[in-house]
């Protein structure tokens, strides 16, 4: 197979002392993705997928804003000019380029406008993914574009007012230009664009730095696979490390400036690392990318992930295995080494979703060229149905119906409330209460004045028809009034309890 024979090319050096150079056949490969995308039918198909992906994201951009989006908006209330977005906010919810958009549209804009930046960037990722995957053929280009267009994880974060849509777009751009670097190492443009992608990606979200490291490692491994030349790998490492380091400077500089200006750094809830939480985060990544049912038992999710990944790797050429394996394995290993918090959250593993796109695209190409079109279409249909069910859930539930939830409390008149997550729930309640009447006051639970309402957040196992809340020696009785459940991936599940009359 073509990719498996790259290391055997007579013009590729095998001596460790001989530098890597490109033969004419390799130089011609740089036009392959462009040639494929010049196919009119393919271009029209990718354009149709892009339009469909845009419409889907626009529909999913409706509905109430949830905690992290609200927090991003409220960060801007403490600054007096747009420049302070870069150095006047020291908070991990400040995704800089997303904050610039929020400043531009204003806090009172409709949710669909607040999320429009993510919708546009998420939609632009579709043709970039097609071009990136097109090196394996037209079927791969369509498969990659289709998965990015309709996969739940890409649609969800491509319709949310956060930095993740821009992050994903920049990861794909970085991966694309590193393919160009492999094809034409002497072309300085690839390194410049790679550095720019790292810079913009990190300004959308700092996990771009982990993604850039992963992509560089995969690229170096592929160079060694082709050349068996440590010297060539070392030279390429320097070529890529310099633009990556320079690209990381703006985001890291603004982070330091924020700390020096505010004399603090504010972090959201930090859930400690455990292997079980890491497994849950990776399982959700597979479920939301491939359309598998949410909440599979961990043993079953692990078995499904291993079987699907192993089968995919078996079907594709050896060199093509390197990038997806790096995307799926390196970031979790890094999380284990540094005991990273919040590993149960799928959005912190988005580089893995890119690896799954590469695997899926290459499997589609292999099946298509092996005249297994029916099998390829069956796999695609299965993924489409599973992801369709996930997106239908997002359309139905949104990220939570917080305004209705709080309006229910408002209808009872002025009242007090408490919560098991006072900072997060209080921020959400205050945001909507300001629009509904300002009649709710957050208090701590106490023996003398128990609150009128108690909001239990993200604890479905603790929900019961009747519960007591407050200090153990004087807990007050409460009765369950309603439960508000968002779609998976974002949002707070809230159970509203009303104090029972004595």
Tab-separated table of C-alpha atoms in Angstrom:
chain	number	residue	atom	x	y	z
A	1	UNK	CA	0.000	0.000	0.000
A	2	UNK	CA	1.201	3.512	-0.773
A	3	UNK	CA	1.606	4.743	2.802
A	4	UNK	CA	3.238	1.516	3.942
A	5	UNK	CA	5.870	1.838	1.203
A	6	UNK	CA	6.968	5.374	2.048
A	7	UNK	CA	9.902	4.198	4.140
A	8	UNK	CA	11.032	1.912	1.324
A	9	UNK	CA	11.357	4.631	-1.301
A	10	UNK	CA	14.839	4.437	-2.878
A	11	UNK	CA	15.221	8.198	-2.644
A	12	UNK	CA	14.497	8.418	1.083
A	13	UNK	CA	17.700	8.213	3.164
A	14	UNK	CA	18.041	5.399	5.635
A	15	UNK	CA	21.387	6.363	7.082
A	16	UNK	CA	21.105	8.168	10.431
A	17	UNK	CA	23.755	10.643	9.300
A	18	UNK	CA	22.048	11.570	6.058
A	19	UNK	CA	19.531	14.450	6.288
A	20	UNK	CA	15.967	13.919	5.167
A	21	UNK	CA	15.293	15.167	1.660
A	22	UNK	CA	12.234	14.967	-0.524
A	23	UNK	CA	12.164	13.088	-3.808
A	24	UNK	CA	10.094	14.267	-6.745
A	25	UNK	CA	7.283	11.798	-6.098
A	26	UNK	CA	6.982	13.056	-2.534
A	27	UNK	CA	7.022	16.669	-3.674
A	28	UNK	CA	4.147	15.926	-5.967
A	29	UNK	CA	2.116	14.645	-3.013
A	30	UNK	CA	1.638	18.191	-1.772
A	31	UNK	CA	-0.850	18.727	-4.583
A	32	UNK	CA	-2.834	15.597	-3.845
A	33	UNK	CA	-5.351	17.087	-1.429
A	34	UNK	CA	-5.767	20.112	-3.703
A	35	UNK	CA	-6.320	17.813	-6.702
A	36	UNK	CA	-8.925	15.834	-4.827
A	37	UNK	CA	-10.749	18.954	-3.731
A	38	UNK	CA	-10.773	20.192	-7.329
A	39	UNK	CA	-13.175	17.361	-8.079
A	40	UNK	CA	-16.446	19.204	-8.607
A	41	UNK	CA	-18.662	16.532	-7.042
A	42	UNK	CA	-16.437	16.359	-3.994
A	43	UNK	CA	-16.375	20.143	-3.594
A	44	UNK	CA	-20.178	20.319	-3.862
A	45	UNK	CA	-20.560	17.508	-1.332
A	46	UNK	CA	-18.248	19.194	1.171
A	47	UNK	CA	-20.040	22.507	0.599
A	48	UNK	CA	-23.391	20.815	1.262
A	49	UNK	CA	-22.029	19.257	4.462
A	50	UNK	CA	-20.724	22.664	5.534
A	51	UNK	CA	-24.117	24.307	5.007
A	52	UNK	CA	-25.864	21.453	6.807
A	53	UNK	CA	-23.371	21.704	9.675
A	54	UNK	CA	-23.933	25.464	9.911
A	55	UNK	CA	-27.710	25.064	10.063
A	56	UNK	CA	-27.426	22.310	12.662
A	57	UNK	CA	-25.150	24.429	14.849
A	58	UNK	CA	-27.414	27.440	14.452
A	59	UNK	CA	-30.402	25.406	15.649
A	60	UNK	CA	-28.406	24.130	18.627
A	61	UNK	CA	-27.295	27.674	19.492
A	62	UNK	CA	-30.778	28.498	20.727
A	63	UNK	CA	-31.869	28.210	24.336
A	64	UNK	CA	-30.651	29.498	27.674
A	65	UNK	CA	-27.032	30.260	28.406
A	66	UNK	CA	-25.486	27.982	30.998
A	67	UNK	CA	-22.990	28.599	33.818
A	68	UNK	CA	-19.712	28.788	31.868
A	69	UNK	CA	-21.203	31.037	29.196
A	70	UNK	CA	-22.703	33.278	31.880
A	71	UNK	CA	-19.393	33.366	33.722
A	72	UNK	CA	-17.613	34.425	30.528
A	73	UNK	CA	-20.063	37.316	30.133
A	74	UNK	CA	-19.838	38.374	33.774
A	75	UNK	CA	-16.037	38.455	33.592
A	76	UNK	CA	-16.425	41.466	31.310
A	77	UNK	CA	-18.398	43.439	33.908
A	78	UNK	CA	-15.256	44.004	35.957
A	79	UNK	CA	-13.285	45.724	33.169
A	80	UNK	CA	-13.611	49.191	31.692
A	81	UNK	CA	-12.157	48.724	28.205
A	82	UNK	CA	-11.637	45.980	25.679
A	83	UNK	CA	-7.871	45.853	26.205
A	84	UNK	CA	-8.370	44.591	29.740
A	85	UNK	CA	-9.644	41.319	28.315
A	86	UNK	CA	-5.957	40.540	27.718
A	87	UNK	CA	-4.534	41.560	31.103
A	88	UNK	CA	-7.366	42.559	33.430
A	89	UNK	CA	-9.122	39.196	33.871
A	90	UNK	CA	-7.300	36.431	35.691
A	91	UNK	CA	-9.844	33.648	35.427
A	92	UNK	CA	-9.775	30.299	33.646
A	93	UNK	CA	-13.142	31.032	32.051
A	94	UNK	CA	-11.620	33.900	30.081
A	95	UNK	CA	-11.163	32.343	26.644
A	96	UNK	CA	-9.630	35.482	25.186
A	97	UNK	CA	-10.888	35.446	21.593
A	98	UNK	CA	-14.330	34.318	22.730
A	99	UNK	CA	-14.355	37.140	25.298
A	100	UNK	CA	-13.602	39.631	22.518
A	101	UNK	CA	-16.711	38.457	20.672
A	102	UNK	CA	-18.824	38.689	23.836
A	103	UNK	CA	-17.585	42.246	24.379
A	104	UNK	CA	-18.513	43.119	20.800
A	105	UNK	CA	-22.091	41.753	20.924
A	106	UNK	CA	-22.785	42.788	24.515
A	107	UNK	CA	-24.298	40.891	27.471
A	108	UNK	CA	-27.915	41.549	26.493
A	109	UNK	CA	-27.692	40.050	22.995
A	110	UNK	CA	-29.838	37.056	22.102
A	111	UNK	CA	-28.208	33.695	22.924
A	112	UNK	CA	-28.011	32.779	19.245
A	113	UNK	CA	-25.963	35.943	18.568
A	114	UNK	CA	-23.771	35.374	21.613
A	115	UNK	CA	-22.991	31.913	20.229
A	116	UNK	CA	-22.643	32.969	16.584
A	117	UNK	CA	-18.836	33.129	16.663
A	118	UNK	CA	-18.718	29.469	17.717
A	119	UNK	CA	-21.263	28.546	15.040
A	120	UNK	CA	-19.169	30.144	12.285
A	121	UNK	CA	-15.860	28.714	13.506
A	122	UNK	CA	-17.375	25.275	14.024
A	123	UNK	CA	-18.757	25.334	10.494
A	124	UNK	CA	-15.419	26.423	8.999
A	125	UNK	CA	-13.838	23.350	10.576
A	126	UNK	CA	-15.805	21.109	8.193
A	127	UNK	CA	-14.007	22.028	4.927
A	128	UNK	CA	-10.650	22.159	6.752
A	129	UNK	CA	-11.263	18.616	8.001
A	130	UNK	CA	-12.179	17.549	4.462
A	131	UNK	CA	-8.936	18.966	3.060
A	132	UNK	CA	-6.912	17.410	5.870
A	133	UNK	CA	-8.454	13.958	5.365
A	134	UNK	CA	-8.413	14.171	1.548
A	135	UNK	CA	-4.858	12.840	1.405
A	136	UNK	CA	-6.312	9.387	1.869
A	137	UNK	CA	-8.804	9.861	-0.961
A	138	UNK	CA	-12.254	11.317	-1.706
A	139	UNK	CA	-14.035	8.850	0.585
A	140	UNK	CA	-11.806	9.948	3.463
A	141	UNK	CA	-12.472	13.618	2.712
A	142	UNK	CA	-16.229	13.059	2.763
A	143	UNK	CA	-16.054	10.820	5.824
A	144	UNK	CA	-14.002	13.301	7.835
A	145	UNK	CA	-16.195	16.231	6.776
A	146	UNK	CA	-19.392	14.318	7.571
A	147	UNK	CA	-18.193	13.326	11.034
A	148	UNK	CA	-17.172	16.890	11.900
A	149	UNK	CA	-20.422	18.246	10.454
A	150	UNK	CA	-22.747	15.933	12.361
A	151	UNK	CA	-20.901	14.462	15.334
A	152	UNK	CA	-22.464	15.474	18.647
A	153	UNK	CA	-19.227	16.667	20.212
A	154	UNK	CA	-18.398	18.977	17.293
A	155	UNK	CA	-21.966	20.284	17.008
A	156	UNK	CA	-22.249	20.847	20.737
A	157	UNK	CA	-19.030	22.818	21.169
A	158	UNK	CA	-19.564	24.430	17.782
A	159	UNK	CA	-22.737	26.079	19.110
A	160	UNK	CA	-21.632	27.198	22.567
A	161	UNK	CA	-20.274	30.623	23.546
A	162	UNK	CA	-16.891	29.317	24.651
A	163	UNK	CA	-13.471	28.981	23.036
A	164	UNK	CA	-13.740	25.312	22.062
A	165	UNK	CA	-14.994	25.810	18.492
A	166	UNK	CA	-12.013	28.025	17.703
A	167	UNK	CA	-9.692	25.582	19.450
A	168	UNK	CA	-10.903	22.669	17.309
A	169	UNK	CA	-10.582	24.727	14.116
A	170	UNK	CA	-6.996	25.652	14.968
A	171	UNK	CA	-6.098	22.045	15.809
A	172	UNK	CA	-7.269	20.967	12.352
A	173	UNK	CA	-5.405	23.847	10.692
A	174	UNK	CA	-2.243	22.936	12.616
A	175	UNK	CA	-2.615	19.280	11.619
A	176	UNK	CA	-3.147	20.284	7.987
A	177	UNK	CA	-0.042	22.485	7.796
A	178	UNK	CA	2.048	19.774	9.450
A	179	UNK	CA	0.987	17.480	6.605
A	180	UNK	CA	2.310	20.159	4.255
A	181	UNK	CA	5.513	20.281	6.298
A	182	UNK	CA	5.930	16.525	5.844
A	183	UNK	CA	5.483	16.932	2.103
A	184	UNK	CA	7.696	20.033	1.753
A	185	UNK	CA	9.983	20.456	4.789
A	186	UNK	CA	11.868	23.329	3.157
A	187	UNK	CA	8.690	25.414	2.772
A	188	UNK	CA	8.811	28.078	5.506
A	189	UNK	CA	5.145	28.908	5.039
A	190	UNK	CA	4.047	25.722	6.799
A	191	UNK	CA	6.034	26.586	9.903
A	192	UNK	CA	4.684	30.143	9.945
A	193	UNK	CA	1.076	28.971	9.637
A	194	UNK	CA	1.670	26.312	12.285
A	195	UNK	CA	2.948	28.958	14.701
A	196	UNK	CA	-0.063	31.163	13.928
A	197	UNK	CA	-2.460	28.251	14.500
A	198	UNK	CA	-0.839	27.587	17.887
A	199	UNK	CA	-1.099	31.277	18.781
A	200	UNK	CA	-4.771	31.643	17.869
A	201	UNK	CA	-5.674	28.231	19.266
A	202	UNK	CA	-4.107	29.034	22.649
A	203	UNK	CA	-6.026	32.327	22.726
A	204	UNK	CA	-9.201	30.301	22.310
A	205	UNK	CA	-8.137	27.761	24.956
A	206	UNK	CA	-4.800	26.882	26.530
A	207	UNK	CA	-5.238	23.159	25.830
A	208	UNK	CA	-4.013	24.082	22.337
A	209	UNK	CA	-0.516	23.786	23.793
A	210	UNK	CA	-1.104	20.123	24.619
A	211	UNK	CA	-2.578	19.604	21.160
A	212	UNK	CA	0.431	21.266	19.485
A	213	UNK	CA	2.855	19.072	21.428
A	214	UNK	CA	0.854	15.991	20.431
A	215	UNK	CA	0.864	16.959	16.753
A	216	UNK	CA	4.602	17.667	16.802
A	217	UNK	CA	5.373	14.293	18.404
A	218	UNK	CA	3.215	12.518	15.814
A	219	UNK	CA	4.925	14.399	12.970
A	220	UNK	CA	8.389	13.526	14.268
A	221	UNK	CA	7.383	9.883	14.641
A	222	UNK	CA	6.199	9.855	11.021
A	223	UNK	CA	9.466	11.407	9.855
A	224	UNK	CA	11.379	8.674	11.647
A	225	UNK	CA	9.028	6.049	10.200
A	226	UNK	CA	9.866	7.271	6.708
A	227	UNK	CA	13.580	7.948	7.078
A	228	UNK	CA	14.918	6.095	10.129
A	229	UNK	CA	17.079	9.188	10.530
A	230	UNK	CA	17.531	10.530	14.089
A	231	UNK	CA	19.350	13.501	12.619
A	232	UNK	CA	16.401	14.324	10.399
A	233	UNK	CA	14.017	13.983	13.354
A	234	UNK	CA	16.167	16.315	15.477
A	235	UNK	CA	16.277	18.905	12.691
A	236	UNK	CA	12.491	18.745	12.247
A	237	UNK	CA	11.987	18.984	16.015
A	238	UNK	CA	13.857	22.294	16.054
A	239	UNK	CA	11.974	23.510	12.978
A	240	UNK	CA	8.619	22.868	14.684
A	241	UNK	CA	9.463	23.675	18.307
A	242	UNK	CA	10.476	27.251	17.476
A	243	UNK	CA	7.162	28.337	15.868
A	244	UNK	CA	5.204	26.409	18.526
A	245	UNK	CA	7.080	28.175	21.327
A	246	UNK	CA	6.663	31.571	19.685
A	247	UNK	CA	2.999	30.857	19.070
A	248	UNK	CA	2.424	30.036	22.736
A	249	UNK	CA	3.920	33.334	23.954
A	250	UNK	CA	0.864	35.622	23.481
A	251	UNK	CA	-1.525	33.421	25.479
A	252	UNK	CA	1.023	32.684	28.200
A	253	UNK	CA	2.014	36.354	28.311
A	254	UNK	CA	-1.591	37.463	28.787
A	255	UNK	CA	-2.012	34.817	31.489
A	256	UNK	CA	0.990	36.172	33.412
A	257	UNK	CA	-0.147	39.771	32.833
A	258	UNK	CA	-3.565	38.933	34.293
A	259	UNK	CA	-1.994	37.473	37.429
A	260	UNK	CA	0.341	40.454	37.852
A	261	UNK	CA	-2.496	42.941	37.313
A	262	UNK	CA	-5.109	41.328	39.548
A	263	UNK	CA	-2.706	39.625	41.989
A	264	UNK	CA	-4.698	36.410	41.768
A	265	UNK	CA	-5.881	33.670	39.493
A	266	UNK	CA	-9.434	32.427	39.860
A	267	UNK	CA	-10.252	28.862	38.913
A	268	UNK	CA	-13.552	27.104	38.574
A	269	UNK	CA	-14.396	23.903	40.412
A	270	UNK	CA	-11.342	21.597	40.338
A	271	UNK	CA	-12.269	17.920	40.644
A	272	UNK	CA	-9.188	15.882	41.658
A	273	UNK	CA	-7.678	13.336	39.285
A	274	UNK	CA	-8.652	9.683	39.505
A	275	UNK	CA	-8.281	6.926	36.933
A	276	UNK	CA	-12.038	6.354	37.031
A	277	UNK	CA	-12.709	10.000	36.184
A	278	UNK	CA	-10.181	9.887	33.353
A	279	UNK	CA	-11.872	6.762	31.997
A	280	UNK	CA	-15.264	8.499	32.199
A	281	UNK	CA	-13.996	11.536	30.300
A	282	UNK	CA	-12.486	9.401	27.535
A	283	UNK	CA	-15.618	7.230	27.372
A	284	UNK	CA	-17.763	10.338	26.910
A	285	UNK	CA	-15.378	11.496	24.174
A	286	UNK	CA	-15.961	8.269	22.241
A	287	UNK	CA	-19.718	8.360	22.907
A	288	UNK	CA	-20.139	11.970	21.779
A	289	UNK	CA	-17.889	11.579	18.712
A	290	UNK	CA	-19.047	8.207	17.396
A	291	UNK	CA	-22.694	8.359	18.442
A	292	UNK	CA	-22.486	5.629	21.087
A	293	UNK	CA	-25.058	5.706	23.912
A	294	UNK	CA	-24.145	8.096	26.720
A	295	UNK	CA	-23.306	6.730	30.145
A	296	UNK	CA	-22.132	3.254	29.173
A	297	UNK	CA	-20.630	1.282	32.095
A	298	UNK	CA	-16.916	1.966	32.145
A	299	UNK	CA	-15.927	-1.637	31.449
A	300	UNK	CA	-18.239	-1.739	28.424
A	301	UNK	CA	-17.124	1.691	27.187
A	302	UNK	CA	-13.477	0.624	27.483
A	303	UNK	CA	-14.139	-2.634	25.622
A	304	UNK	CA	-16.014	-0.833	22.823
A	305	UNK	CA	-13.290	1.833	22.512
A	306	UNK	CA	-10.501	-0.761	22.363
A	307	UNK	CA	-12.347	-2.929	19.816
A	308	UNK	CA	-13.297	-0.019	17.545
A	309	UNK	CA	-9.863	1.587	17.726
A	310	UNK	CA	-8.041	-1.711	17.245
A	311	UNK	CA	-10.164	-2.697	14.247
A	312	UNK	CA	-9.638	0.724	12.686
A	313	UNK	CA	-5.880	0.568	13.176
A	314	UNK	CA	-5.810	-2.898	11.605
A	315	UNK	CA	-7.505	-1.568	8.470
A	316	UNK	CA	-5.254	1.409	7.756
A	317	UNK	CA	-1.583	1.604	6.661
A	318	UNK	CA	1.094	1.659	9.389
A	319	UNK	CA	2.121	5.301	9.028
A	320	UNK	CA	-1.468	6.469	9.143
A	321	UNK	CA	-1.816	4.914	12.598
A	322	UNK	CA	0.695	7.258	14.166
A	323	UNK	CA	-1.328	10.483	14.330
A	324	UNK	CA	-4.589	9.047	15.735
A	325	UNK	CA	-2.687	6.972	18.284
A	326	UNK	CA	-0.800	10.064	19.414
A	327	UNK	CA	-4.033	12.080	19.702
A	328	UNK	CA	-5.774	9.342	21.682
A	329	UNK	CA	-2.920	8.251	23.969
A	330	UNK	CA	-0.437	11.069	24.596
A	331	UNK	CA	-2.787	13.587	26.308
A	332	UNK	CA	-4.205	10.966	28.740
A	333	UNK	CA	-0.656	9.856	29.604
A	334	UNK	CA	0.248	13.498	30.280
A	335	UNK	CA	-2.870	13.864	32.457
A	336	UNK	CA	-1.807	10.812	34.467
A	337	UNK	CA	1.734	12.131	34.937
A	338	UNK	CA	0.656	15.545	36.250
A	339	UNK	CA	-2.540	14.293	37.957
A	340	UNK	CA	-4.629	16.752	35.943
A	341	UNK	CA	-7.944	17.783	37.548
A	342	UNK	CA	-11.309	17.699	35.746
A	343	UNK	CA	-10.336	14.784	33.490
A	344	UNK	CA	-13.933	13.529	33.641
A	345	UNK	CA	-14.985	16.376	31.304
A	346	UNK	CA	-14.925	15.400	27.630
A	347	UNK	CA	-14.148	18.888	26.317
A	348	UNK	CA	-10.671	18.719	27.848
A	349	UNK	CA	-9.875	15.764	25.561
A	350	UNK	CA	-10.852	17.359	22.234
A	351	UNK	CA	-7.545	16.477	20.561
A	352	UNK	CA	-8.720	12.858	20.913
A	353	UNK	CA	-11.806	13.652	18.848
A	354	UNK	CA	-9.492	14.798	16.049
A	355	UNK	CA	-7.748	11.411	16.248
A	356	UNK	CA	-11.091	9.651	15.909
A	357	UNK	CA	-11.899	11.726	12.824
A	358	UNK	CA	-8.619	10.634	11.218
A	359	UNK	CA	-9.322	6.986	12.029
A	360	UNK	CA	-12.863	7.126	10.707
A	361	UNK	CA	-11.849	8.931	7.513
A	362	UNK	CA	-9.070	6.455	6.738
A	363	UNK	CA	-11.314	3.467	7.457
A	364	UNK	CA	-13.902	4.859	5.044
A	365	UNK	CA	-11.209	5.269	2.392
A	366	UNK	CA	-9.903	1.736	2.903
A	367	UNK	CA	-13.364	0.175	2.729
A	368	UNK	CA	-14.245	2.195	-0.350
A	369	UNK	CA	-11.108	1.214	-2.254
A	370	UNK	CA	-11.620	-2.417	-1.189
A	371	UNK	CA	-15.061	-2.291	-2.843
A	372	UNK	CA	-16.799	-2.574	0.511
A	373	UNK	CA	-19.042	0.413	-0.094
A	374	UNK	CA	-22.060	-1.211	1.549
A	375	UNK	CA	-20.073	-1.858	4.716
A	376	UNK	CA	-18.751	1.707	4.699
A	377	UNK	CA	-22.243	3.117	4.258
A	378	UNK	CA	-23.568	0.892	7.056
A	379	UNK	CA	-20.909	2.220	9.451
A	380	UNK	CA	-21.644	5.783	8.397
A	381	UNK	CA	-25.382	5.244	8.872
A	382	UNK	CA	-24.817	3.832	12.351
A	383	UNK	CA	-22.760	6.843	13.375
A	384	UNK	CA	-25.324	9.189	11.840
A	385	UNK	CA	-28.207	7.600	13.766
A	386	UNK	CA	-26.342	7.614	17.074
A	387	UNK	CA	-25.188	11.200	16.714
A	388	UNK	CA	-28.617	12.197	15.437
A	389	UNK	CA	-30.156	10.941	18.685
A	390	UNK	CA	-27.587	12.888	20.711
A	391	UNK	CA	-28.255	16.089	18.776
A	392	UNK	CA	-32.026	15.598	19.034
A	393	UNK	CA	-31.530	15.502	22.805
A	394	UNK	CA	-29.553	18.750	22.647
A	395	UNK	CA	-32.272	20.373	20.545
A	396	UNK	CA	-34.958	19.254	22.987
A	397	UNK	CA	-33.211	20.027	26.285
A	398	UNK	CA	-30.621	22.618	25.339
A	399	UNK	CA	-28.016	23.300	27.987
A	400	UNK	CA	-30.820	23.685	30.514
A	401	UNK	CA	-34.022	25.738	30.872
A	402	UNK	CA	-32.769	27.953	33.674
A	403	UNK	CA	-35.134	30.855	33.083
A	404	UNK	CA	-38.209	28.655	33.546
A	405	UNK	CA	-36.605	27.053	36.595
A	406	UNK	CA	-35.939	30.407	38.273
A	407	UNK	CA	-39.273	31.848	37.173
A	408	UNK	CA	-40.919	29.030	39.139
A	409	UNK	CA	-39.144	30.263	42.263
A	410	UNK	CA	-40.054	33.875	41.436
A	411	UNK	CA	-43.767	33.109	41.220
A	412	UNK	CA	-43.821	32.294	44.940
A	413	UNK	CA	-42.722	35.869	45.693
A	414	UNK	CA	-39.585	37.146	47.428
A	415	UNK	CA	-37.660	34.206	48.819
A	416	UNK	CA	-34.309	32.904	49.982
A	417	UNK	CA	-32.418	29.934	48.575
A	418	UNK	CA	-29.317	27.859	49.281
A	419	UNK	CA	-27.438	25.216	47.317
A	420	UNK	CA	-24.848	22.477	47.572
A	421	UNK	CA	-22.882	24.418	44.915
A	422	UNK	CA	-23.379	28.008	46.102
A	423	UNK	CA	-20.877	29.727	43.785
A	424	UNK	CA	-21.978	28.027	40.553
A	425	UNK	CA	-25.720	27.952	41.242
A	426	UNK	CA	-25.721	31.450	42.722
A	427	UNK	CA	-24.069	32.876	39.611
A	428	UNK	CA	-26.696	31.272	37.383
A	429	UNK	CA	-29.651	32.318	39.554
A	430	UNK	CA	-28.458	35.918	39.815
A	431	UNK	CA	-28.069	36.168	36.036
A	432	UNK	CA	-31.688	35.221	35.339
A	433	UNK	CA	-33.162	36.709	38.518
A	434	UNK	CA	-31.907	40.120	37.397
A	435	UNK	CA	-34.193	39.798	34.371
A	436	UNK	CA	-37.165	38.321	36.214
A	437	UNK	CA	-37.638	40.579	39.223
A	438	UNK	CA	-34.652	40.402	41.587
A	439	UNK	CA	-36.714	38.718	44.294
A	440	UNK	CA	-34.347	35.873	45.206
A	441	UNK	CA	-31.649	36.129	47.846
A	442	UNK	CA	-28.927	33.553	48.327
A	443	UNK	CA	-28.256	32.549	51.945
A	444	UNK	CA	-26.320	29.896	53.797
A	445	UNK	CA	-28.258	27.137	55.513
A	446	UNK	CA	-28.664	27.833	59.229
A	447	UNK	CA	-30.750	26.697	62.180
A	448	UNK	CA	-32.361	30.090	62.795
A	449	UNK	CA	-33.503	30.950	59.256
A	450	UNK	CA	-33.589	27.961	56.898
A	451	UNK	CA	-33.969	28.990	53.231
A	452	UNK	CA	-37.294	28.875	51.417
A	453	UNK	CA	-35.725	26.891	48.571
A	454	UNK	CA	-32.798	24.523	48.239
A	455	UNK	CA	-31.229	23.813	44.841
A	456	UNK	CA	-29.402	20.491	44.578
A	457	UNK	CA	-26.967	20.624	41.665
A	458	UNK	CA	-25.504	17.731	39.685
A	459	UNK	CA	-26.362	15.035	42.243
A	460	UNK	CA	-29.017	12.783	40.665
A	461	UNK	CA	-28.220	9.981	43.113
A	462	UNK	CA	-29.089	12.322	45.989
A	463	UNK	CA	-32.469	13.355	44.601
A	464	UNK	CA	-35.472	12.125	46.563
A	465	UNK	CA	-39.083	13.180	46.952
A	466	UNK	CA	-38.321	14.473	50.446
A	467	UNK	CA	-34.961	15.481	51.883
A	468	UNK	CA	-33.495	17.486	54.716
A	469	UNK	CA	-30.889	20.195	54.203
A	470	UNK	CA	-28.917	22.253	56.676
A	471	UNK	CA	-26.691	21.659	59.704
A	472	UNK	CA	-26.932	18.022	60.845
A	473	UNK	CA	-28.419	18.854	64.250
A	474	UNK	CA	-31.164	21.094	62.861
A	475	UNK	CA	-31.692	20.166	59.199
A	476	UNK	CA	-34.938	21.481	57.754
A	477	UNK	CA	-37.325	19.289	55.726
A	478	UNK	CA	-37.783	20.009	52.019
A	479	UNK	CA	-40.055	18.591	49.324
A	480	UNK	CA	-38.969	18.068	45.713
A	481	UNK	CA	-40.674	20.598	43.437
A	482	UNK	CA	-39.078	19.995	40.019
A	483	UNK	CA	-35.964	18.705	38.259
A	484	UNK	CA	-34.329	20.514	35.349
A	485	UNK	CA	-32.071	18.330	33.207
A	486	UNK	CA	-29.808	19.627	30.405
A	487	UNK	CA	-28.452	17.622	27.499
A	488	UNK	CA	-25.102	15.911	28.215
A	489	UNK	CA	-21.709	17.644	27.763
A	490	UNK	CA	-22.714	21.049	29.207
A	491	UNK	CA	-25.149	22.478	31.705
A	492	UNK	CA	-26.111	21.912	35.332
A	493	UNK	CA	-28.748	19.420	36.394
A	494	UNK	CA	-30.807	21.204	39.054
A	495	UNK	CA	-33.306	19.711	41.517
A	496	UNK	CA	-35.502	22.350	43.150
A	497	UNK	CA	-36.679	21.693	46.716
A	498	UNK	CA	-39.233	23.813	48.581
A	499	UNK	CA	-39.141	23.963	52.352
A	500	UNK	CA	-41.918	21.890	53.813
A	501	UNK	CA	-44.279	23.644	56.181
A	502	UNK	CA	-44.041	22.524	59.785
